[in-house]
PDB file of C-alpha atoms in Angstrom:
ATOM      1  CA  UNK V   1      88.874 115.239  86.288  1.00 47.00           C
ATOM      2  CA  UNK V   2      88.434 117.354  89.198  1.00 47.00           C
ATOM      3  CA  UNK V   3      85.694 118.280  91.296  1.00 42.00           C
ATOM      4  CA  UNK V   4      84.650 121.100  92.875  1.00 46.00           C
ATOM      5  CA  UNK V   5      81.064 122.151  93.686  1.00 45.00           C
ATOM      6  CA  UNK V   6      80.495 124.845  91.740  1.00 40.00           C
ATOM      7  CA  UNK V   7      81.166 123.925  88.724  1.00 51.00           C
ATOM      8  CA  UNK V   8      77.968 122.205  86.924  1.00 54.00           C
ATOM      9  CA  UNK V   9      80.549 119.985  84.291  1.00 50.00           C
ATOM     10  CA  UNK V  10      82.450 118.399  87.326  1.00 74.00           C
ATOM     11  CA  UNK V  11      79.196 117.056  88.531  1.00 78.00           C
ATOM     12  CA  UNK V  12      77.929 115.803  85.038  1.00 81.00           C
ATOM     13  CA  UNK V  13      81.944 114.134  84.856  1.00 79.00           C
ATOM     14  CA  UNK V  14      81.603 112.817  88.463  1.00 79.00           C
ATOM     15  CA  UNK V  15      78.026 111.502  87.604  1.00 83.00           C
ATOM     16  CA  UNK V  16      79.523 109.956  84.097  1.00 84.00           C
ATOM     17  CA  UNK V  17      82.044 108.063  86.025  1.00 85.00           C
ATOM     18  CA  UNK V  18      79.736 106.998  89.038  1.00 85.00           C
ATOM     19  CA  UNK V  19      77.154 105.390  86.538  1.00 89.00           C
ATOM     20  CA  UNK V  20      80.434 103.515  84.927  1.00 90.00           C
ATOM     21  CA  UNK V  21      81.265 101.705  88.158  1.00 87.00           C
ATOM     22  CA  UNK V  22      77.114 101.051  88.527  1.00 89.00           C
ATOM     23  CA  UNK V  23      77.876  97.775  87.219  1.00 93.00           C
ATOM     24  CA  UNK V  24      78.833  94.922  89.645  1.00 94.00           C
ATOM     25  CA  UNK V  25      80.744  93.424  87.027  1.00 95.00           C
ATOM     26  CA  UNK V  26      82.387  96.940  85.620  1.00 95.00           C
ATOM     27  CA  UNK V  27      83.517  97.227  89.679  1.00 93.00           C
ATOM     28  CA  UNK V  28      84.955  93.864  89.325  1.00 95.00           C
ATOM     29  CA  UNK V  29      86.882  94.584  85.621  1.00 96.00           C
ATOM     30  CA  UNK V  30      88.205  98.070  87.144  1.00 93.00           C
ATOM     31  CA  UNK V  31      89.286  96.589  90.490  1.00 92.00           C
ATOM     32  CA  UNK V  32      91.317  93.761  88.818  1.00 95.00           C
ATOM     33  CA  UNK V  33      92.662  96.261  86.406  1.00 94.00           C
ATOM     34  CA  UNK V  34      94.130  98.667  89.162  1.00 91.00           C
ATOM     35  CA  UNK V  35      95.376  95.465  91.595  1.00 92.00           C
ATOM     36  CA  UNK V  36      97.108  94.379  87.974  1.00 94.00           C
ATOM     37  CA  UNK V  37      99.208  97.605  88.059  1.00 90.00           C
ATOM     38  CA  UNK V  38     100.076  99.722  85.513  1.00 88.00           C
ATOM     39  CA  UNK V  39     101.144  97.156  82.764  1.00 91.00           C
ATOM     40  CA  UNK V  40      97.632  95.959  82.847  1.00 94.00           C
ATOM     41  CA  UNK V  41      96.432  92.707  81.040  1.00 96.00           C
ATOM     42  CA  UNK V  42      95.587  91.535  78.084  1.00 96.00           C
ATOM     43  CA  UNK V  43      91.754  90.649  77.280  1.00 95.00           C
ATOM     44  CA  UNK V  44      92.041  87.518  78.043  1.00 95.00           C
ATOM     45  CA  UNK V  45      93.463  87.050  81.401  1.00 96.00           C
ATOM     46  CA  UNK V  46      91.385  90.036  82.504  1.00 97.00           C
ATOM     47  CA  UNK V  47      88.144  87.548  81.865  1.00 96.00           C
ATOM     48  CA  UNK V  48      89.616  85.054  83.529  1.00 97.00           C
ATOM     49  CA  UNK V  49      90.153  86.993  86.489  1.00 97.00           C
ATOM     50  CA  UNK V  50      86.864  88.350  86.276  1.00 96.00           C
ATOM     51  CA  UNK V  51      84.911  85.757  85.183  1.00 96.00           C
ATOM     52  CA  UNK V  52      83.282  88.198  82.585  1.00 95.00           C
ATOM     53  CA  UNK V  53      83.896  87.631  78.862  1.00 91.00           C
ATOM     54  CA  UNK V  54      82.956  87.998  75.338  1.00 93.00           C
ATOM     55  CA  UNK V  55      81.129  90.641  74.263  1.00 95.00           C
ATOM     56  CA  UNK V  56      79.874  91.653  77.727  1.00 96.00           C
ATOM     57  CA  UNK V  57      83.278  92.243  78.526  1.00 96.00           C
ATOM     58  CA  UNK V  58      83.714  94.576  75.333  1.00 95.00           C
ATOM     59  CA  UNK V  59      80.532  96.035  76.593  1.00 96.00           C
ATOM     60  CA  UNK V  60      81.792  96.928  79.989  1.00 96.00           C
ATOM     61  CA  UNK V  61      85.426  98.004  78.494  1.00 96.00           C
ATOM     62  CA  UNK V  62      83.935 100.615  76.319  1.00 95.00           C
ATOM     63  CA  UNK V  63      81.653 102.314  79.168  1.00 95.00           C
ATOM     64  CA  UNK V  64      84.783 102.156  81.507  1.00 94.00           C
ATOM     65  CA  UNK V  65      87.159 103.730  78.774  1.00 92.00           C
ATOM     66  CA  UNK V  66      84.148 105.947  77.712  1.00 90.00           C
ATOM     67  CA  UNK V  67      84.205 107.292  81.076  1.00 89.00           C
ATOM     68  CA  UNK V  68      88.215 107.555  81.143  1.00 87.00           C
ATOM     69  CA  UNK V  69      89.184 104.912  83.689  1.00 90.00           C
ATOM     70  CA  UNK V  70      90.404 102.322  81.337  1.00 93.00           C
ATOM     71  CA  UNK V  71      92.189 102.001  78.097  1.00 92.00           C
ATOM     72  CA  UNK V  72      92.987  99.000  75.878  1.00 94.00           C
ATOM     73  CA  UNK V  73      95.940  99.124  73.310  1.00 93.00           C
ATOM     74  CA  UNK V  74      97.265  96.490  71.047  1.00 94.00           C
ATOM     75  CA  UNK V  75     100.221  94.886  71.649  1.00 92.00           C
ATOM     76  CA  UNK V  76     101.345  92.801  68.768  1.00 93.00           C
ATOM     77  CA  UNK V  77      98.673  90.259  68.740  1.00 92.00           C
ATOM     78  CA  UNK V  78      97.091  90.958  72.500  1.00 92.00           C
ATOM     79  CA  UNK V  79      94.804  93.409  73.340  1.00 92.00           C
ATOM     80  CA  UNK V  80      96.594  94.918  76.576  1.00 95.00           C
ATOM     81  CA  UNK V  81      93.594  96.603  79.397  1.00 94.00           C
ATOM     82  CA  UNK V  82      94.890  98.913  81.781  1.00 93.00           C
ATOM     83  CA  UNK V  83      93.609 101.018  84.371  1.00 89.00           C
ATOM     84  CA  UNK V  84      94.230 104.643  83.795  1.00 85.00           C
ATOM     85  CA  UNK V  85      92.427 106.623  86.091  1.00 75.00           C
ATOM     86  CA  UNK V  86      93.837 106.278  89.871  1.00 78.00           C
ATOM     87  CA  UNK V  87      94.042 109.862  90.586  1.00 78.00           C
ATOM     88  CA  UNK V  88      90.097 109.880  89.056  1.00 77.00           C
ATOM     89  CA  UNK V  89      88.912 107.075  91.521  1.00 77.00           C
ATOM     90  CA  UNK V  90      90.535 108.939  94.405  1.00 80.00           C
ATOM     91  CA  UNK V  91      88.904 111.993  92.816  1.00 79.00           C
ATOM     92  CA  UNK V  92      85.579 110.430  93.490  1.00 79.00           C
ATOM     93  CA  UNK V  93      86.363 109.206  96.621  1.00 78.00           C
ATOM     94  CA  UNK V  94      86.637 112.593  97.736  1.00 81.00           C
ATOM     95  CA  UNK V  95      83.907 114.344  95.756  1.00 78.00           C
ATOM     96  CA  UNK V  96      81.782 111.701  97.473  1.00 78.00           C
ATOM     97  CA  UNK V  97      83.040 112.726 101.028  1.00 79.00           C
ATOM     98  CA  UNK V  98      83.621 116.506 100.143  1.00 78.00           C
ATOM     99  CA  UNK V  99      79.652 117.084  98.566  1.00 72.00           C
ATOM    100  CA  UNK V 100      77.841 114.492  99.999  1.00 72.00           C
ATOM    101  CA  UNK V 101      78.746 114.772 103.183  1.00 71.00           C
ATOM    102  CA  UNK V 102      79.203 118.434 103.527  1.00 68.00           C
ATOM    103  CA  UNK V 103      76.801 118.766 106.500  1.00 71.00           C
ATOM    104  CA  UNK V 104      78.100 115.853 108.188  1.00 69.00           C
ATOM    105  CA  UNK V 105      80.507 117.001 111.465  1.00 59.00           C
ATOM    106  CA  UNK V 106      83.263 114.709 110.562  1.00 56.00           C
ATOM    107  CA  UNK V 107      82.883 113.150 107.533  1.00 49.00           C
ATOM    108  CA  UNK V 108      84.126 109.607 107.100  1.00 53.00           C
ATOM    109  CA  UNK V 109      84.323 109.460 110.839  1.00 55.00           C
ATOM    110  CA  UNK V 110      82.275 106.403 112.619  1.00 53.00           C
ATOM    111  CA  UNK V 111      80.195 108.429 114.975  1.00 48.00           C
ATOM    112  CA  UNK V 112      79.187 105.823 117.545  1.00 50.00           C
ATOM    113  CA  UNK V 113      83.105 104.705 117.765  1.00 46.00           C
ATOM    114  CA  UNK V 114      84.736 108.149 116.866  1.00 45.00           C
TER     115      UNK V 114
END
């Protein structure tokens, strides 16, 4: 998933995954899914860390994994959640600074302190 400005797709993919971490509580399921590492969790711990379970955890799974950050995989008896997409996030850490901020002098640069 990379971005680059002219391309109209790579903005619809970048918008996809934006409105997938829109969520307080899908922020809060991805960030305990990439601190967990690659192994990931199962279902279960992953709501205990989060504090998010049930079906509005399936709920926020699928739009996560919909937008290709997550995946979940069985594991005998466990269903196993894993972060997937850490060169993604970084992606749209620098779409953000790269599009957004094309204008600005020195982009993620503290002007007052810079």
């Amino acid at each position: 998933m990379k971005y680059d400005s002219t391309d109209d797709i790579s903005l619809t993919l970048a918008a996809t995954a934006f409105a997938a971490l829109g969520s307080e509580q899908r922020l809060s399921v991805l960030r305990t899914l990439v601190r967990a590492g690659h192994e990931g969790l199962s279902i279960g711990e992953l709501g205990q860390r989060t504090g998010v379970t049930g079906s509005t955890l399936t709920h926020h799974m699928k739009v996560l994994a919909q937008a290709g950050l997550v995946t979940q995989s069985k594991q005998g008896r466990s269903i196993i959640c894993a972060a997937v997409a850490y060169d993604e996030v970084r992606a749209l850490s620098e779409f953000l600074l790269k599009e957004c901020c094309a204008d600005c002098a020195t982009p993620g640069k503290d002007h007052d302190h810079g």
